[in-house]
Coordinates of C-alpha atoms and ligand atoms in Angstrom, one line a residue:
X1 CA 0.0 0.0 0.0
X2 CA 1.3 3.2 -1.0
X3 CA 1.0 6.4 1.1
X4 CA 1.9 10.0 -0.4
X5 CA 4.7 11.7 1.6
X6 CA 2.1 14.3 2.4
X7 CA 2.8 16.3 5.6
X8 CA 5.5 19.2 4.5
X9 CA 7.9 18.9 6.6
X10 CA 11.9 20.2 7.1
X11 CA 14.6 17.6 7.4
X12 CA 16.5 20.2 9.1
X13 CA 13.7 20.2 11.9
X14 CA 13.1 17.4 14.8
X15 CA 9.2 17.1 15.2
X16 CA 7.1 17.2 18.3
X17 CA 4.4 15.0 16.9
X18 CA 7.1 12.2 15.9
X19 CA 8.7 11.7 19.6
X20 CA 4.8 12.2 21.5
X21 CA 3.6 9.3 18.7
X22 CA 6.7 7.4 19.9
X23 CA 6.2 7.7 23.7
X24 CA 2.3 6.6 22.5
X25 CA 3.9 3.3 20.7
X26 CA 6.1 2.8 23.6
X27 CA 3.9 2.8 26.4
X28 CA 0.3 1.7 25.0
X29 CA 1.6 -0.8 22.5
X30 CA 4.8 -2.1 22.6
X31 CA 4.6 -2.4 26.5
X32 CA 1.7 -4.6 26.0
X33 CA 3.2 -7.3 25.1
X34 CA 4.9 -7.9 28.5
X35 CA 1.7 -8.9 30.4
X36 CA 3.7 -8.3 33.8
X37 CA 6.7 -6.4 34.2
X38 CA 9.3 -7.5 37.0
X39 CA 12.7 -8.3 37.6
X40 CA 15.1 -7.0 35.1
X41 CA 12.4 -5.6 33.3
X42 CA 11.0 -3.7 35.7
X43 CA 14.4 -1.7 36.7
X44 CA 14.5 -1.4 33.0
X45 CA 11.1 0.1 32.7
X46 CA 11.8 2.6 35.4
X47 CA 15.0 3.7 34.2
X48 CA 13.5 4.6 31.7
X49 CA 10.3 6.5 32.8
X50 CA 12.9 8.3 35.5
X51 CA 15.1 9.3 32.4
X52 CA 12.4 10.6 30.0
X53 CA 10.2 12.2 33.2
X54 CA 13.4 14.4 34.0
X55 CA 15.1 14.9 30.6
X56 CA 12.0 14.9 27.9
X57 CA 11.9 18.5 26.8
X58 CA 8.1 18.4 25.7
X59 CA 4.6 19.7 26.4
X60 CA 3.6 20.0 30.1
X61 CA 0.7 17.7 30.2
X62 CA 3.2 15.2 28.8
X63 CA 6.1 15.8 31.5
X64 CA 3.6 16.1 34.1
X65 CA 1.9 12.2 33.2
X66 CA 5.7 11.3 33.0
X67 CA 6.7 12.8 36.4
X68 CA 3.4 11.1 38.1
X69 CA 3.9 7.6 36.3
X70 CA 7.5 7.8 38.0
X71 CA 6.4 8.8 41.6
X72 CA 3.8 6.0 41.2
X73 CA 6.4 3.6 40.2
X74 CA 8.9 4.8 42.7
X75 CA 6.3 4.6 46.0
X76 CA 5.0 1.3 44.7
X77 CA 6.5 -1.3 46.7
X78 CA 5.4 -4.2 44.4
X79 CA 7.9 -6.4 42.9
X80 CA 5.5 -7.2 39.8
X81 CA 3.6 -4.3 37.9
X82 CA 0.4 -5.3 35.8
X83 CA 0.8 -3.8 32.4
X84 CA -2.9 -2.7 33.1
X85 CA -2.2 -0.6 36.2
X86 CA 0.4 1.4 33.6
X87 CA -2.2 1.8 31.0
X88 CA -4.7 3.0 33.3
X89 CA -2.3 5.7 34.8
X90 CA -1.0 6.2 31.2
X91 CA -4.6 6.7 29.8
X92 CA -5.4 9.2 32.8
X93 CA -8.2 6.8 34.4
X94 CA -7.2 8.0 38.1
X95 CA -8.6 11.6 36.7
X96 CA -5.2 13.2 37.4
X97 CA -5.8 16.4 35.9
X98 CA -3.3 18.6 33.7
X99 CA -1.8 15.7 32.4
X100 CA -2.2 13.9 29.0
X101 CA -0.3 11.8 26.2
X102 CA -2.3 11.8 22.4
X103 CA -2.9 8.1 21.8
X104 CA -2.8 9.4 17.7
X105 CA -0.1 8.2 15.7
X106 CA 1.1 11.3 13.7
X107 CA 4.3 11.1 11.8
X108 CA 6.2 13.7 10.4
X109 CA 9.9 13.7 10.2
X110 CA 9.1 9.9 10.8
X111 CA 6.6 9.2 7.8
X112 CA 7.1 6.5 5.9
X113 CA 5.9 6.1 2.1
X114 CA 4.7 2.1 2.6
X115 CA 3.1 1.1 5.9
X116 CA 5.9 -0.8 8.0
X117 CA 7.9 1.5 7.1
X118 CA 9.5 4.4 9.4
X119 CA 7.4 5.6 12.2
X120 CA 8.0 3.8 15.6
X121 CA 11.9 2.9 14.8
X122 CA 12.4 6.6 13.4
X123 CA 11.1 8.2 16.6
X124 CA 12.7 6.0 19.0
X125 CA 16.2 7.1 17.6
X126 CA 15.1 10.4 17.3
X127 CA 14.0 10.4 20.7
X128 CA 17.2 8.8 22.3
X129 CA 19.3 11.3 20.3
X130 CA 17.2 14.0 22.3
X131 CA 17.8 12.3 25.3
X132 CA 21.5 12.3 25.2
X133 CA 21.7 16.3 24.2
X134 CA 19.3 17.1 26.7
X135 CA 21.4 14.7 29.6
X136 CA 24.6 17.4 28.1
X137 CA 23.1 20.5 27.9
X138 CA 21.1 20.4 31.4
X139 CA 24.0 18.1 34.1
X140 CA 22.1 18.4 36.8
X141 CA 18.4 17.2 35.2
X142 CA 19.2 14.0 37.1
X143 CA 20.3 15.0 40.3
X144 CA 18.7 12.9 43.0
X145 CA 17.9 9.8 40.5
X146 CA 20.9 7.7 41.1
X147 CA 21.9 8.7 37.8
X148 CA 23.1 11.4 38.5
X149 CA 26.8 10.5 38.4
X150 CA 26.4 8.8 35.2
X151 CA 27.7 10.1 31.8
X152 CA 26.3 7.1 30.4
X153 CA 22.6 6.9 31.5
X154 CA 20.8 7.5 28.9
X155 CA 22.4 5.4 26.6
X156 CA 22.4 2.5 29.4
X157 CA 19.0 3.2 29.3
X158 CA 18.7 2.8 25.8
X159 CA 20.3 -0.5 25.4
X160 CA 18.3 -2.2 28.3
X161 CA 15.4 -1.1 26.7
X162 CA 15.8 -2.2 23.3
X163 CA 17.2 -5.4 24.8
X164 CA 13.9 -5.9 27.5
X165 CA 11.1 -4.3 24.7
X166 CA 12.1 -3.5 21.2
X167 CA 9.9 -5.7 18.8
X168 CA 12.8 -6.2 17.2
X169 CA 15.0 -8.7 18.2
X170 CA 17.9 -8.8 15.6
X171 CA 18.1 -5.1 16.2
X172 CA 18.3 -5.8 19.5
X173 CA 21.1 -8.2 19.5
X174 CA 23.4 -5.8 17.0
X175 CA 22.9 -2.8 19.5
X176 CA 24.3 -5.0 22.1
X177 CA 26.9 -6.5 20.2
X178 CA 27.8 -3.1 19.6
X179 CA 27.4 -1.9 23.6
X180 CA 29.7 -4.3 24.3
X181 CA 32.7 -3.7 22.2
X182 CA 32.2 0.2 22.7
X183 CA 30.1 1.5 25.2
X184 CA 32.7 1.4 28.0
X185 CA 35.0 4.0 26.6
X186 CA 32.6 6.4 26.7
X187 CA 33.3 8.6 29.8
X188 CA 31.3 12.4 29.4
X189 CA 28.1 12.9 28.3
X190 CA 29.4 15.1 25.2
X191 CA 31.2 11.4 24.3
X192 CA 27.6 9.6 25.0
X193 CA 25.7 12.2 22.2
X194 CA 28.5 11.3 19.4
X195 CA 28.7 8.0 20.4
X196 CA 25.2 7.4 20.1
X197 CA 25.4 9.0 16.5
X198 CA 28.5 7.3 15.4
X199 CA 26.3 3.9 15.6
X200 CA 23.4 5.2 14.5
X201 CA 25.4 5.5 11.0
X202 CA 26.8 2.2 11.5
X203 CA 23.2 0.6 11.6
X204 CA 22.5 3.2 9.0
X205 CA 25.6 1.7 6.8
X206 CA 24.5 -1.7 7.3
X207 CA 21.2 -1.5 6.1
X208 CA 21.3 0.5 2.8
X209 CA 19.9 -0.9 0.1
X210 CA 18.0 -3.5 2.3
X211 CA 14.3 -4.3 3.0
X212 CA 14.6 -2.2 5.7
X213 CA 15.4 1.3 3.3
X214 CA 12.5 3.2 2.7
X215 CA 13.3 4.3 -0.9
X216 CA 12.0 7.7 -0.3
X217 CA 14.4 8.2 2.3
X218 CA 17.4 6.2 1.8
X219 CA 20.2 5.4 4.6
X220 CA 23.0 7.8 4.2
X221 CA 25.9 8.5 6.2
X222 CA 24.0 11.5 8.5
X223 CA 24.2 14.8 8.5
X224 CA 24.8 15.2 4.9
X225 CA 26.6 17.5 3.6
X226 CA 23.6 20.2 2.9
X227 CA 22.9 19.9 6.3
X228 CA 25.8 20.5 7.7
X229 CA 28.3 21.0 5.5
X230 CA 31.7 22.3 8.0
X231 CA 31.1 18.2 9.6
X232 CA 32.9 17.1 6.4
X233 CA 36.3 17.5 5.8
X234 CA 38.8 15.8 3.4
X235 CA 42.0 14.5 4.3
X236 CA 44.4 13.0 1.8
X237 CA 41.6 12.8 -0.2
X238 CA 39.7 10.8 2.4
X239 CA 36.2 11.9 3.6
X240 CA 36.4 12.3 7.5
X241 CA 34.1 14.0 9.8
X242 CA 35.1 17.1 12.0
X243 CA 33.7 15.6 15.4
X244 CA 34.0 19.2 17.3
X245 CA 31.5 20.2 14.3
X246 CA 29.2 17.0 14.6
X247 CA 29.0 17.6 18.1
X248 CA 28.1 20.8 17.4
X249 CA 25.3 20.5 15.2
X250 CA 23.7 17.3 17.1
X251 CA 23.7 19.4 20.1
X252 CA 21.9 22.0 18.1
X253 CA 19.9 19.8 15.7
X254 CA 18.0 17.7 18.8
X255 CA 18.2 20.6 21.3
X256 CA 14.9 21.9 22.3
X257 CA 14.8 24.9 20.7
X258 CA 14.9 22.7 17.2
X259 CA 12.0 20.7 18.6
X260 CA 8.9 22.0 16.3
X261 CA 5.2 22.1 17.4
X262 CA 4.2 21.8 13.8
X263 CA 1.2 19.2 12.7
X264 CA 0.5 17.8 16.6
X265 CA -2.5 16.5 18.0
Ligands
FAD1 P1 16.3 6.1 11.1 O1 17.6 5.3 11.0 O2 15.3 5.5 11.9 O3 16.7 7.6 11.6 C1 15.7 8.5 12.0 C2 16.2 9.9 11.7 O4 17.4 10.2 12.4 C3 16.7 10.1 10.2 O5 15.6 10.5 9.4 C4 17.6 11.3 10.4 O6 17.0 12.5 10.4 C5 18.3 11.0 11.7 N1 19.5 10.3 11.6 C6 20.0 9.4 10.7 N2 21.2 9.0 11.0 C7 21.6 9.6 12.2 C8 22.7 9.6 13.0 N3 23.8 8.9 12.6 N4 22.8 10.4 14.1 C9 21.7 11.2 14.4 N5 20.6 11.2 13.7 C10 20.5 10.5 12.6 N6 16.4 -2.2 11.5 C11 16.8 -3.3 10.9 O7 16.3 -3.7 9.8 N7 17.9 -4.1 11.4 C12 18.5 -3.7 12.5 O8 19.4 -4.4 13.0 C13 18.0 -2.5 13.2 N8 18.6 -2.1 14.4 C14 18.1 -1.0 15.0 C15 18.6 -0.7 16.3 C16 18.0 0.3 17.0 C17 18.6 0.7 18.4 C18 16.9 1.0 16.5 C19 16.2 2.2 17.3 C20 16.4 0.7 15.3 C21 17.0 -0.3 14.5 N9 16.5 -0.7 13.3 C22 16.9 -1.8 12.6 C23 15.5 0.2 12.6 C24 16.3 1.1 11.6 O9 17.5 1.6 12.2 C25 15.5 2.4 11.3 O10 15.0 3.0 12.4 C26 14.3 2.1 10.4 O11 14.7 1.3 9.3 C27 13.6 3.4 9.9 O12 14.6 4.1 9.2 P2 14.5 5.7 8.8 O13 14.8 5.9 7.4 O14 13.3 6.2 9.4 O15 15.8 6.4 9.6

């Protein structure tokens, strides 16, 4: 089935409606296929609520259902959580007011031009890359967290969660294969945004030209050069990025004030 590319939209622009739609996926549908959550998956589950309740830099009635599922899921003193009990706090049945999550999916930077294509995977990289240059740009977000001391939270984070939840398991099991031989040298959070983009492209490298590539938006070694074009440099006739730059423009490309409002529910 084909779908029209049909909501204008800027690749030089991180949408609003593309990481709410993702939370929405995350915590309505993907998390539903985990009847109970406990154990590993549980710490997993709150790491992650206590990460994106106190670095997501979104609407308030989003932070606010955020900041309440993770004092509900702190006080709780139950070793197993019902996926139900989420939902219902997720979906605003305890009539907390002021706080809210869309359950519309709406993409945008994330559109794909065939169903199955784009959408959830898009956001949740788009989100995590948000993640990590909010976690730089704000140190002490996660004071009082046990997180705090952590250059490598959010990415932590990120790989227990994709291990624990992601639909897709192969995924999965490259991300860790690539934790492994990597993550440790990462030691500030400046090194946890690049790193996080450096395998991004190497995902990105490994599945051009495969089922995987919408062909309306193929997989390219990213930012190219239109986007930003002082990341590229030659040397010895060699293409090689100028990190300082990358850095740079990923802290200014995810940063909040590049987050836009544009077609949300
Ligand atoms: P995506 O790769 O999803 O990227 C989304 C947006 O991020 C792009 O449109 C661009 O604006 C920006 N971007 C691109 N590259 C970078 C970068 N290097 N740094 C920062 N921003 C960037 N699919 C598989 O088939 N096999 C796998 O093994 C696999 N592993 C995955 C592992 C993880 C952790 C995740 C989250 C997804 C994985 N996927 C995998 C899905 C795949 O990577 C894409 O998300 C999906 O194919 C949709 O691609 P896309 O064109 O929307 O771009």
């Amino acid at each position: 089935q084909e779908l029209p590319v049909s909501l204008i939209f800027s690749r030089s622009k991180v949408y609003m409606a593309d990481l709410e739609s993702g939370l929405h996926y995350l915590l309505r549908v993907e998390l539903a296929t985990h009847q109970t959550l406990e154990g590993e998956e549980l710490k997993t589950f709150k790491d992650f609520v206590t990460v994106v309740a106190k670095l997501f830099p979104g609407r308030q009635s989003v932070v606010k259902l955020l900041e309440t599922l993770l004092e509900w899921l702190v006080s709780l003193p139950l070793e197993k959580i019902p996926f139900d009990a989420i939902l219902d706090l997720v979906n605003n049945k305890m009539r907390i007011s002021g706080m809210f999550l869309s359950d519309q999916l709406q993409w945008v930077g994330c559109q794909g031009s065939r169903v199955g294509l784009r959408g959830y995977p898009c956001s949740l990289w788009t989100l995590f890359h948000v993640l990590t240059v909010q976690a730089a740009s704000r140190p002490d977000a996660l004071a009082n967290t046990g997180l705090e001391e952590n250059p490598k939270a959010v990415l932590q984070t990120m790989r227990k969660y994709i291990v624990n939840f992601f639909g897709c398991q192969e995924c999965g099991k490259h991300f860790e294969e690539m934790a492994v031989a990597s993550l440790p040298q990462v030691k500030s959070v400046d090194q946890a945004v690049l790193w996080l983009w450096r395998k991004h492209n190497q995902v990105n490298g490994r599945l051009a030209g495969t089922m995987s590539e919408d062909p309306h938006f193929p997989k390219t070694q990213w930012p190219s050069p239109d986007l930003c074009p002082t990341c590229h440099e030659e040397q010895d006739g060699i293409h090689v990025w100028n990190e300082d730059k990358v850095l740079m423009f990923l802290k200014q490309h995810y940063g909040a004030a590049n987050i836009s409002p544009k077609h949300m529910y």
